[in-house]
mmCIF file of C-alpha atoms and ligand atoms in Angstrom:
data_model
loop_
_atom_site.group_PDB
_atom_site.id
_atom_site.type_symbol
_atom_site.label_atom_id
_atom_site.label_comp_id
_atom_site.label_asym_id
_atom_site.label_seq_id
_atom_site.Cartn_x
_atom_site.Cartn_y
_atom_site.Cartn_z
ATOM 1 C CA ARG B 1 0.135 -0.039 -0.008
ATOM 2 C CA ALA B 2 0.992 3.580 -0.606
ATOM 3 C CA LYS B 3 1.540 4.358 2.832
ATOM 4 C CA ASP B 4 3.887 1.495 3.591
ATOM 5 C CA LEU B 5 5.579 2.088 0.223
ATOM 6 C CA GLY B 6 6.170 5.719 1.202
ATOM 7 C CA ARG B 7 7.756 4.677 4.542
ATOM 8 C CA ALA B 8 9.918 2.029 2.719
ATOM 9 C CA ASN B 9 11.072 4.804 0.238
ATOM 10 C CA PHE B 10 11.707 7.192 2.996
ATOM 11 C CA GLN B 11 13.872 4.691 4.855
ATOM 12 C CA PHE B 12 15.680 3.830 1.547
ATOM 13 C CA PHE B 13 16.399 7.356 0.814
ATOM 14 C CA SER B 14 17.429 8.217 4.308
ATOM 15 C CA SER B 15 19.936 5.429 4.576
ATOM 16 C CA GLU B 16 21.295 6.164 1.179
ATOM 17 C CA LEU B 17 21.436 9.801 2.139
ATOM 18 C CA ASN B 18 23.161 8.883 5.265
ATOM 19 C CA ALA B 19 25.786 6.726 3.500
ATOM 20 C CA ARG B 20 26.520 9.527 1.048
ATOM 21 C CA LEU B 21 26.884 12.002 3.985
ATOM 22 C CA GLN B 22 29.368 9.660 5.741
ATOM 23 C CA GLU B 23 31.361 9.215 2.534
ATOM 24 C CA ARG B 24 31.597 12.990 2.101
ATOM 25 C CA MET B 25 32.622 13.410 5.700
ATOM 26 C CA ALA B 26 35.315 10.753 5.294
ATOM 27 C CA LEU B 27 36.594 12.606 2.110
ATOM 28 C CA GLU B 28 36.593 15.967 3.906
ATOM 29 C CA ALA B 29 38.571 14.573 6.549
ATOM 30 C CA ALA B 30 41.028 12.874 4.427
ATOM 31 C CA LEU B 31 41.418 15.949 2.290
ATOM 32 C CA ARG B 32 42.190 18.155 5.272
ATOM 33 C CA CYS B 33 44.847 15.602 6.216
ATOM 34 C CA ALA B 34 46.404 15.554 2.685
ATOM 35 C CA LEU B 35 46.537 19.252 2.669
ATOM 36 C CA ARG B 36 48.490 19.269 5.930
ATOM 37 C CA SER B 37 50.755 16.469 5.043
ATOM 38 C CA ASP B 38 51.646 17.291 1.339
ATOM 39 C CA GLY B 39 49.383 14.681 0.051
ATOM 40 C CA ILE B 40 48.263 16.652 -2.952
ATOM 41 C CA ARG B 41 50.404 16.312 -6.061
ATOM 42 C CA VAL B 42 50.433 17.997 -9.383
ATOM 43 C CA GLU B 43 50.778 16.420 -12.856
ATOM 44 C CA TYR B 44 51.503 18.336 -16.044
ATOM 45 C CA GLN B 45 50.157 17.862 -19.456
ATOM 46 C CA PRO B 46 51.868 19.474 -22.454
ATOM 47 C CA ILE B 47 50.110 21.996 -24.504
ATOM 48 C CA VAL B 48 51.548 21.707 -28.195
ATOM 49 C CA ASP B 49 51.881 24.492 -30.755
ATOM 50 C CA LEU B 50 50.319 22.885 -34.007
ATOM 51 C CA CYS B 51 52.721 24.901 -36.157
ATOM 52 C CA THR B 52 55.903 23.769 -34.665
ATOM 53 C CA GLY B 53 54.878 20.500 -32.808
ATOM 54 C CA ARG B 54 56.513 21.721 -29.720
ATOM 55 C CA ALA B 55 55.051 21.962 -26.149
ATOM 56 C CA VAL B 56 54.866 25.670 -25.388
ATOM 57 C CA GLY B 57 53.157 25.130 -22.043
ATOM 58 C CA VAL B 58 51.810 22.529 -19.641
ATOM 59 C CA GLU B 59 48.583 22.440 -17.736
ATOM 60 C CA ALA B 60 48.945 21.619 -13.977
ATOM 61 C CA LEU B 61 46.408 18.989 -13.013
ATOM 62 C CA ALA B 62 45.825 18.182 -9.328
ATOM 63 C CA ARG B 63 46.202 14.589 -8.088
ATOM 64 C CA TRP B 64 45.354 12.911 -4.886
ATOM 65 C CA THR B 65 45.729 9.308 -3.797
ATOM 66 C CA ASP B 66 44.443 8.601 -0.363
ATOM 67 C CA ARG B 67 45.814 5.768 1.705
ATOM 68 C CA HIS B 68 42.298 4.406 2.479
ATOM 69 C CA LEU B 69 40.108 5.981 -0.297
ATOM 70 C CA GLY B 70 42.552 5.363 -3.140
ATOM 71 C CA VAL B 71 42.761 7.672 -6.179
ATOM 72 C CA VAL B 72 40.270 10.447 -5.833
ATOM 73 C CA THR B 73 39.641 12.301 -9.173
ATOM 74 C CA PRO B 74 40.023 16.190 -9.122
ATOM 75 C CA ASP B 75 36.443 16.596 -10.309
ATOM 76 C CA ARG B 76 35.444 15.058 -7.018
ATOM 77 C CA PHE B 77 37.893 16.495 -4.530
ATOM 78 C CA ILE B 78 37.725 20.110 -6.017
ATOM 79 C CA ARG B 79 33.964 19.990 -5.444
ATOM 80 C CA VAL B 80 34.439 18.759 -1.888
ATOM 81 C CA ALA B 81 37.123 21.429 -1.305
ATOM 82 C CA GLU B 82 34.652 23.956 -2.553
ATOM 83 C CA GLU B 83 31.819 22.993 -0.368
ATOM 84 C CA CYS B 84 33.781 22.638 2.845
ATOM 85 C CA GLY B 85 35.872 25.796 2.573
ATOM 86 C CA LEU B 86 39.168 24.250 1.794
ATOM 87 C CA ILE B 87 39.326 25.438 -1.855
ATOM 88 C CA SER B 88 41.464 28.596 -1.005
ATOM 89 C CA ASP B 89 44.115 26.421 0.718
ATOM 90 C CA LEU B 90 44.040 23.893 -2.061
ATOM 91 C CA GLY B 91 44.314 26.482 -4.766
ATOM 92 C CA ARG B 92 47.035 28.336 -3.062
ATOM 93 C CA ARG B 93 48.968 25.005 -2.669
ATOM 94 C CA ILE B 94 48.418 23.990 -6.323
ATOM 95 C CA LEU B 95 49.540 27.446 -7.525
ATOM 96 C CA GLN B 96 52.782 27.381 -5.334
ATOM 97 C CA LEU B 97 53.641 23.847 -6.559
ATOM 98 C CA ALA B 98 53.088 24.641 -10.208
ATOM 99 C CA CYS B 99 55.086 27.960 -10.111
ATOM 100 C CA ARG B 100 57.908 26.264 -8.133
ATOM 101 C CA ASP B 101 58.116 23.364 -10.692
ATOM 102 C CA LEU B 102 58.115 25.846 -13.626
ATOM 103 C CA SER B 103 60.932 27.837 -12.124
ATOM 104 C CA HIS B 104 62.953 24.595 -11.506
ATOM 105 C CA TRP B 105 62.423 23.656 -15.152
ATOM 106 C CA LEU B 106 63.500 27.063 -16.360
ATOM 107 C CA ALA B 107 66.550 26.943 -14.037
ATOM 108 C CA ALA B 108 67.484 23.714 -15.678
ATOM 109 C CA GLY B 109 67.721 25.286 -18.900
ATOM 110 C CA ARG B 110 64.388 24.514 -20.543
ATOM 111 C CA THR B 111 63.129 27.277 -22.946
ATOM 112 C CA ALA B 112 60.345 29.394 -21.612
ATOM 113 C CA MET B 113 57.020 27.711 -21.363
ATOM 114 C CA GLN B 114 53.791 28.627 -19.903
ATOM 115 C CA ILE B 115 52.094 26.989 -17.044
ATOM 116 C CA SER B 116 48.402 26.905 -16.761
ATOM 117 C CA VAL B 117 46.657 26.593 -13.471
ATOM 118 C CA ASN B 118 42.852 26.007 -13.151
ATOM 119 C CA VAL B 119 40.770 28.218 -11.010
ATOM 120 C CA SER B 120 37.404 26.859 -9.742
ATOM 121 C CA VAL B 121 34.273 28.747 -9.573
ATOM 122 C CA ARG B 122 34.477 29.425 -5.801
ATOM 123 C CA GLN B 123 38.252 30.164 -5.928
ATOM 124 C CA PHE B 124 37.586 32.700 -8.439
ATOM 125 C CA ARG B 125 35.256 34.532 -6.142
ATOM 126 C CA GLU B 126 37.676 34.380 -3.035
ATOM 127 C CA ALA B 127 38.676 37.688 -1.875
ATOM 128 C CA ASP B 128 42.422 36.993 -1.739
ATOM 129 C CA LEU B 129 42.630 35.419 -5.173
ATOM 130 C CA ILE B 130 44.680 38.203 -6.700
ATOM 131 C CA GLU B 131 47.058 38.206 -3.479
ATOM 132 C CA GLN B 132 47.312 34.458 -3.942
ATOM 133 C CA VAL B 133 48.468 34.758 -7.464
ATOM 134 C CA SER B 134 50.972 37.502 -6.822
ATOM 135 C CA ALA B 135 52.437 35.821 -3.927
ATOM 136 C CA ALA B 136 52.900 32.531 -5.808
ATOM 137 C CA LEU B 137 54.689 34.473 -8.565
ATOM 138 C CA GLU B 138 56.919 36.293 -6.325
ATOM 139 C CA LEU B 139 57.768 33.111 -4.247
ATOM 140 C CA ALA B 140 58.733 31.317 -7.345
ATOM 141 C CA GLN B 141 60.335 34.586 -8.966
ATOM 142 C CA LEU B 142 58.477 33.943 -12.179
ATOM 143 C CA PRO B 143 57.436 36.722 -14.719
ATOM 144 C CA PRO B 144 53.676 36.855 -14.754
ATOM 145 C CA GLU B 145 53.370 36.321 -18.416
ATOM 146 C CA LEU B 146 54.536 32.668 -17.850
ATOM 147 C CA LEU B 147 51.412 32.013 -15.786
ATOM 148 C CA CYS B 148 48.021 31.295 -17.379
ATOM 149 C CA LEU B 149 44.833 30.918 -15.320
ATOM 150 C CA GLU B 150 42.161 28.753 -16.746
ATOM 151 C CA ILE B 151 38.787 29.903 -15.707
ATOM 152 C CA THR B 152 35.774 27.574 -16.477
ATOM 153 C CA GLU B 153 33.097 29.018 -18.593
ATOM 154 C CA SER B 154 30.590 28.282 -15.956
ATOM 155 C CA VAL B 155 31.881 31.138 -13.885
ATOM 156 C CA MET B 156 30.475 33.496 -16.400
ATOM 157 C CA LEU B 157 26.992 32.017 -15.922
ATOM 158 C CA GLN B 158 26.723 34.960 -13.357
ATOM 159 C CA ASP B 159 27.528 37.664 -15.643
ATOM 160 C CA THR B 160 28.388 40.210 -12.940
ATOM 161 C CA GLN B 161 30.483 43.221 -12.793
ATOM 162 C CA ALA B 162 32.503 41.585 -10.024
ATOM 163 C CA ASN B 163 33.726 38.935 -12.602
ATOM 164 C CA GLU B 164 34.899 41.524 -14.865
ATOM 165 C CA THR B 165 36.559 43.307 -12.138
ATOM 166 C CA THR B 166 38.508 40.243 -11.107
ATOM 167 C CA LEU B 167 39.589 39.460 -14.541
ATOM 168 C CA ARG B 168 40.836 42.921 -15.236
ATOM 169 C CA ARG B 169 42.840 42.791 -11.952
ATOM 170 C CA LEU B 170 44.451 39.522 -13.027
ATOM 171 C CA LYS B 171 45.360 40.953 -16.287
ATOM 172 C CA GLU B 172 46.861 43.995 -14.607
ATOM 173 C CA LEU B 173 49.152 41.611 -12.717
ATOM 174 C CA GLY B 174 50.398 40.444 -16.159
ATOM 175 C CA VAL B 175 49.052 36.951 -16.123
ATOM 176 C CA SER B 176 47.320 35.402 -19.147
ATOM 177 C CA LEU B 177 43.738 34.168 -19.075
ATOM 178 C CA ALA B 178 42.055 31.240 -20.774
ATOM 179 C CA MET B 179 38.314 30.491 -20.699
ATOM 180 C CA ASP B 180 38.222 26.621 -19.909
ATOM 181 C CA ASP B 181 35.586 24.083 -21.161
ATOM 182 C CA PHE B 182 34.290 26.461 -23.826
ATOM 183 C CA GLY B 183 31.069 25.458 -25.390
ATOM 184 C CA THR B 184 29.588 23.550 -22.334
ATOM 185 C CA GLY B 185 28.037 26.285 -20.380
ATOM 186 C CA TYR B 186 25.711 28.878 -21.718
ATOM 187 C CA SER B 187 28.598 30.320 -23.595
ATOM 188 C CA SER B 188 27.846 33.799 -24.812
ATOM 189 C CA LEU B 189 30.166 34.964 -27.483
ATOM 190 C CA SER B 190 29.683 38.412 -26.273
ATOM 191 C CA TYR B 191 31.574 37.364 -23.090
ATOM 192 C CA LEU B 192 34.677 36.742 -25.201
ATOM 193 C CA LYS B 193 34.472 40.184 -26.841
ATOM 194 C CA ARG B 194 34.052 41.976 -23.584
ATOM 195 C CA LEU B 195 36.182 40.187 -21.146
ATOM 196 C CA PRO B 196 40.041 40.150 -21.422
ATOM 197 C CA PHE B 197 40.649 36.246 -22.173
ATOM 198 C CA ASP B 198 43.782 35.571 -24.301
ATOM 199 C CA LYS B 199 42.789 32.036 -24.948
ATOM 200 C CA VAL B 200 39.594 29.633 -25.222
ATOM 201 C CA LYS B 201 39.875 26.105 -24.756
ATOM 202 C CA ILE B 202 37.392 23.954 -26.653
ATOM 203 C CA ASP B 203 35.859 21.373 -24.485
ATOM 204 C CA ARG B 204 36.842 17.837 -25.298
ATOM 205 C CA SER B 205 33.282 16.769 -25.753
ATOM 206 C CA PHE B 206 33.262 18.670 -29.085
ATOM 207 C CA VAL B 207 36.717 17.435 -30.050
ATOM 208 C CA ARG B 208 35.775 13.763 -29.654
ATOM 209 C CA ASP B 209 33.450 13.269 -32.613
ATOM 210 C CA LEU B 210 34.943 16.073 -34.731
ATOM 211 C CA ALA B 211 35.944 13.610 -37.600
ATOM 212 C CA VAL B 212 32.454 11.991 -37.641
ATOM 213 C CA ASP B 213 29.878 14.543 -36.421
ATOM 214 C CA PRO B 214 29.380 17.405 -38.858
ATOM 215 C CA GLY B 215 27.555 19.539 -36.215
ATOM 216 C CA ASP B 216 30.570 19.281 -33.881
ATOM 217 C CA ALA B 217 32.793 19.939 -36.807
ATOM 218 C CA ALA B 218 30.962 23.105 -37.698
ATOM 219 C CA LEU B 219 30.909 24.200 -34.222
ATOM 220 C CA VAL B 220 34.745 23.890 -33.748
ATOM 221 C CA ARG B 221 35.310 25.640 -36.974
ATOM 222 C CA SER B 222 33.207 28.616 -36.011
ATOM 223 C CA ILE B 223 34.696 28.881 -32.479
ATOM 224 C CA ILE B 224 38.251 28.968 -34.098
ATOM 225 C CA SER B 225 37.261 31.618 -36.606
ATOM 226 C CA MET B 226 35.353 33.747 -34.225
ATOM 227 C CA ALA B 227 38.105 33.562 -31.575
ATOM 228 C CA HIS B 228 40.685 34.567 -34.241
ATOM 229 C CA ASP B 229 38.604 37.472 -35.319
ATOM 230 C CA LEU B 230 38.675 38.767 -31.670
ATOM 231 C CA GLY B 231 42.423 38.202 -31.443
ATOM 232 C CA ILE B 232 41.972 35.218 -29.099
ATOM 233 C CA ALA B 233 44.076 32.014 -29.374
ATOM 234 C CA VAL B 234 42.365 28.535 -29.432
ATOM 235 C CA VAL B 235 43.341 25.498 -27.688
ATOM 236 C CA ALA B 236 41.636 22.058 -28.287
ATOM 237 C CA GLU B 237 41.598 19.689 -25.476
ATOM 238 C CA GLY B 238 41.229 16.013 -25.437
ATOM 239 C CA VAL B 239 42.873 15.431 -28.838
ATOM 240 C CA GLU B 240 43.337 11.697 -29.000
ATOM 241 C CA THR B 241 43.527 10.974 -32.693
ATOM 242 C CA VAL B 242 45.437 11.946 -35.752
ATOM 243 C CA GLU B 243 42.293 12.756 -37.672
ATOM 244 C CA GLN B 244 41.241 15.196 -34.945
ATOM 245 C CA CYS B 245 44.636 16.760 -35.035
ATOM 246 C CA ARG B 246 44.683 17.078 -38.886
ATOM 247 C CA PHE B 247 41.143 18.606 -38.810
ATOM 248 C CA LEU B 248 42.243 21.207 -36.181
ATOM 249 C CA LYS B 249 45.403 22.089 -37.941
ATOM 250 C CA ARG B 250 43.648 22.452 -41.270
ATOM 251 C CA HIS B 251 41.132 24.842 -39.585
ATOM 252 C CA GLY B 252 43.864 27.040 -38.008
ATOM 253 C CA CYS B 253 43.572 25.924 -34.228
ATOM 254 C CA ASP B 254 46.654 27.160 -32.560
ATOM 255 C CA LEU B 255 47.294 24.574 -29.880
ATOM 256 C CA ILE B 256 46.362 21.235 -28.795
ATOM 257 C CA GLN B 257 46.300 19.177 -25.723
ATOM 258 C CA GLY B 258 45.548 15.451 -25.333
ATOM 259 C CA TYR B 259 46.616 11.905 -25.037
ATOM 260 C CA LEU B 260 47.636 11.984 -28.795
ATOM 261 C CA PHE B 261 50.711 14.033 -27.717
ATOM 262 C CA SER B 262 50.905 13.164 -24.054
ATOM 263 C CA LYS B 263 49.038 12.232 -20.906
ATOM 264 C CA PRO B 264 49.481 14.366 -17.787
ATOM 265 C CA LEU B 265 53.042 13.606 -16.489
ATOM 266 C CA PRO B 266 54.607 13.763 -13.006
ATOM 267 C CA ALA B 267 56.969 16.812 -12.841
ATOM 268 C CA ASP B 268 60.174 14.864 -13.260
ATOM 269 C CA ALA B 269 58.848 13.190 -16.513
ATOM 270 C CA ILE B 270 58.626 16.640 -18.084
ATOM 271 C CA GLU B 271 62.164 15.679 -18.897
ATOM 272 C CA THR B 272 60.798 13.304 -21.661
ATOM 273 C CA LEU B 273 60.420 16.489 -23.445
ATOM 274 C CA ASP B 274 63.704 17.966 -24.840
ATOM 275 C CA ALA B 275 64.879 21.355 -23.912
ATOM 276 C CA GLU B 276 62.879 22.797 -26.830
ATOM 277 C CA GLY B 277 59.677 21.120 -25.775
ATOM 278 C CA ARG B 278 59.759 18.499 -28.414
ATOM 279 C CA CYS B 279 58.094 15.170 -27.413
ATOM 280 C CA LEU B 280 60.431 12.344 -27.809
ATOM 281 C CA THR B 281 57.672 9.800 -28.645
ATOM 282 C CA CYS B 282 55.351 12.337 -30.349
ATOM 283 C CA PRO B 283 53.538 10.923 -33.433
ATOM 284 C CA LEU B 284 53.023 14.430 -34.681
ATOM 285 C CA GLU B 285 56.598 15.206 -35.239
ATOM 286 C CA SER B 286 56.777 14.605 -38.906
ATOM 287 C CA GLU B 287 53.581 16.003 -39.780
ATOM 288 C CA ALA B 288 53.736 19.129 -37.594
ATOM 289 C CA ALA B 289 57.180 20.259 -38.312
ATOM 290 C CA PRO B 290 57.482 23.681 -39.976
HETATM 291 P P1 C2E J 1 40.049 20.577 -17.330
HETATM 292 O O1 C2E J 1 40.807 21.825 -16.724
HETATM 293 O O2 C2E J 1 39.135 20.711 -18.459
HETATM 294 O O3 C2E J 1 41.245 19.515 -17.586
HETATM 295 C C1 C2E J 1 41.494 18.769 -18.737
HETATM 296 C C2 C2E J 1 40.956 17.137 -18.279
HETATM 297 O O4 C2E J 1 41.003 16.403 -19.408
HETATM 298 C C3 C2E J 1 42.042 16.566 -17.325
HETATM 299 O O5 C2E J 1 41.210 15.759 -16.472
HETATM 300 C C4 C2E J 1 42.944 15.804 -18.292
HETATM 301 O O6 C2E J 1 43.493 14.700 -17.687
HETATM 302 C C5 C2E J 1 41.872 15.373 -19.224
HETATM 303 N N1 C2E J 1 42.364 14.936 -20.601
HETATM 304 C C6 C2E J 1 43.453 15.503 -21.340
HETATM 305 N N2 C2E J 1 43.630 15.042 -22.400
HETATM 306 C C7 C2E J 1 42.750 14.123 -22.688
HETATM 307 C C8 C2E J 1 42.425 13.181 -23.574
HETATM 308 O O7 C2E J 1 43.040 13.213 -24.813
HETATM 309 N N3 C2E J 1 41.377 12.387 -23.509
HETATM 310 C C9 C2E J 1 40.525 12.306 -22.269
HETATM 311 N N4 C2E J 1 39.630 11.530 -22.195
HETATM 312 N N5 C2E J 1 40.959 13.184 -21.348
HETATM 313 C C10 C2E J 1 42.008 14.036 -21.457
HETATM 314 P P2 C2E J 1 41.442 15.712 -14.868
HETATM 315 O O8 C2E J 1 42.860 15.827 -14.662
HETATM 316 O O9 C2E J 1 40.717 14.466 -14.422
HETATM 317 O O10 C2E J 1 40.640 16.933 -14.373
HETATM 318 C C11 C2E J 1 39.413 17.085 -14.442
HETATM 319 C C12 C2E J 1 38.967 18.492 -14.194
HETATM 320 O O11 C2E J 1 39.097 18.715 -12.759
HETATM 321 C C13 C2E J 1 39.874 19.434 -14.959
HETATM 322 O O12 C2E J 1 39.309 19.759 -16.210
HETATM 323 C C14 C2E J 1 39.604 20.764 -13.977
HETATM 324 O O13 C2E J 1 38.337 21.282 -14.187
HETATM 325 C C15 C2E J 1 39.516 20.100 -12.626
HETATM 326 N N6 C2E J 1 40.898 20.238 -11.922
HETATM 327 C C16 C2E J 1 42.050 19.510 -12.180
HETATM 328 N N7 C2E J 1 43.036 19.924 -11.402
HETATM 329 C C17 C2E J 1 42.684 21.157 -10.951
HETATM 330 C C18 C2E J 1 43.112 22.158 -10.025
HETATM 331 O O14 C2E J 1 44.481 22.087 -9.669
HETATM 332 N N8 C2E J 1 42.427 23.122 -9.593
HETATM 333 C C19 C2E J 1 41.094 23.143 -9.993
HETATM 334 N N9 C2E J 1 40.332 24.286 -9.414
HETATM 335 N N10 C2E J 1 40.505 22.270 -10.747
HETATM 336 C C20 C2E J 1 41.206 21.331 -11.242
HETATM 337 MG MG1 MG J 2 41.710 23.308 -17.438
HETATM 338 MG MG1 MG J 3 39.049 22.162 -19.981
HETATM 339 MG MG1 MG J 4 37.207 19.853 -19.316
#
């Protein structure tokens, strides 16, 4: 009967809710612990210039393996960090690690490359973001133009004056700005015209079927030409096949990032790139050479 069913459902939901809550709390406690004990690491994925076939930058991607919970994906722990107020600590930590690693590579003789660091929605709205960024640059003695901040398009869902002010202040610091996951939110092309972004990153969901889906192909082509008209460089993420790469190159995409060139690598493995950023095992090498 409906009444019993209702009660059973309630019990089912409440115990499931309870389990989820416990899991969340365990995750939160473990994350606090990881932040205290240097348990968060960063890996780096090369970003490759399609004209030269060389890595001109890397994206820093946070990694966390907990002793009990195992590998926790960044999508998951970033969300938890945002919800429980740890995002500022976590963000600061990742910025510092990334800037430090880049300054080590430069000191070891690598030609200048840019480091891209993701900024989450909440982190973008933190009052001390500007201070965090300038402190990290100063600590690592890095010129600001070598740092690129990736801000996801969903930040712009709230089209506020505050967003614009924060972006302008970051530009004044001299860092470069990329709009991440472009095409997934309610992208308004007018944002790109008005806001001071230097790059757009086409989300990998559009890159995936590029070679087979005419709709995706048309979309990617028009993002590229529109961005170029506005003087904005285009990065395609999630490039896995030579066909995708050829398409992007043919349509004037500037930079690519994806498993075709390299997975995210631990900091010391960035040495598998030679000093000029050539990937020693790159399948593009012959095609992409100038
Ligand atoms: P994102 O910034 O769009 O990063 C790109 C994601 O695509 C990364 O996933 C990367 O490993 C993955 N990827 C790169 N190439 C390929 C490919 O060819 N094929 C496929 N299937 N995937 C590819 P990851 O590392 O799991 O990160 C997921 C998201 O978590 C990131 O998306 C970013 O939004 C967030 N994230 C990661 N690290 C950080 C961080 O340090 N701070 C913040 N705020 N967010 C982070
Ligand atoms: Mg990103
Ligand atoms: Mg992205
Ligand atoms: Mg993405």
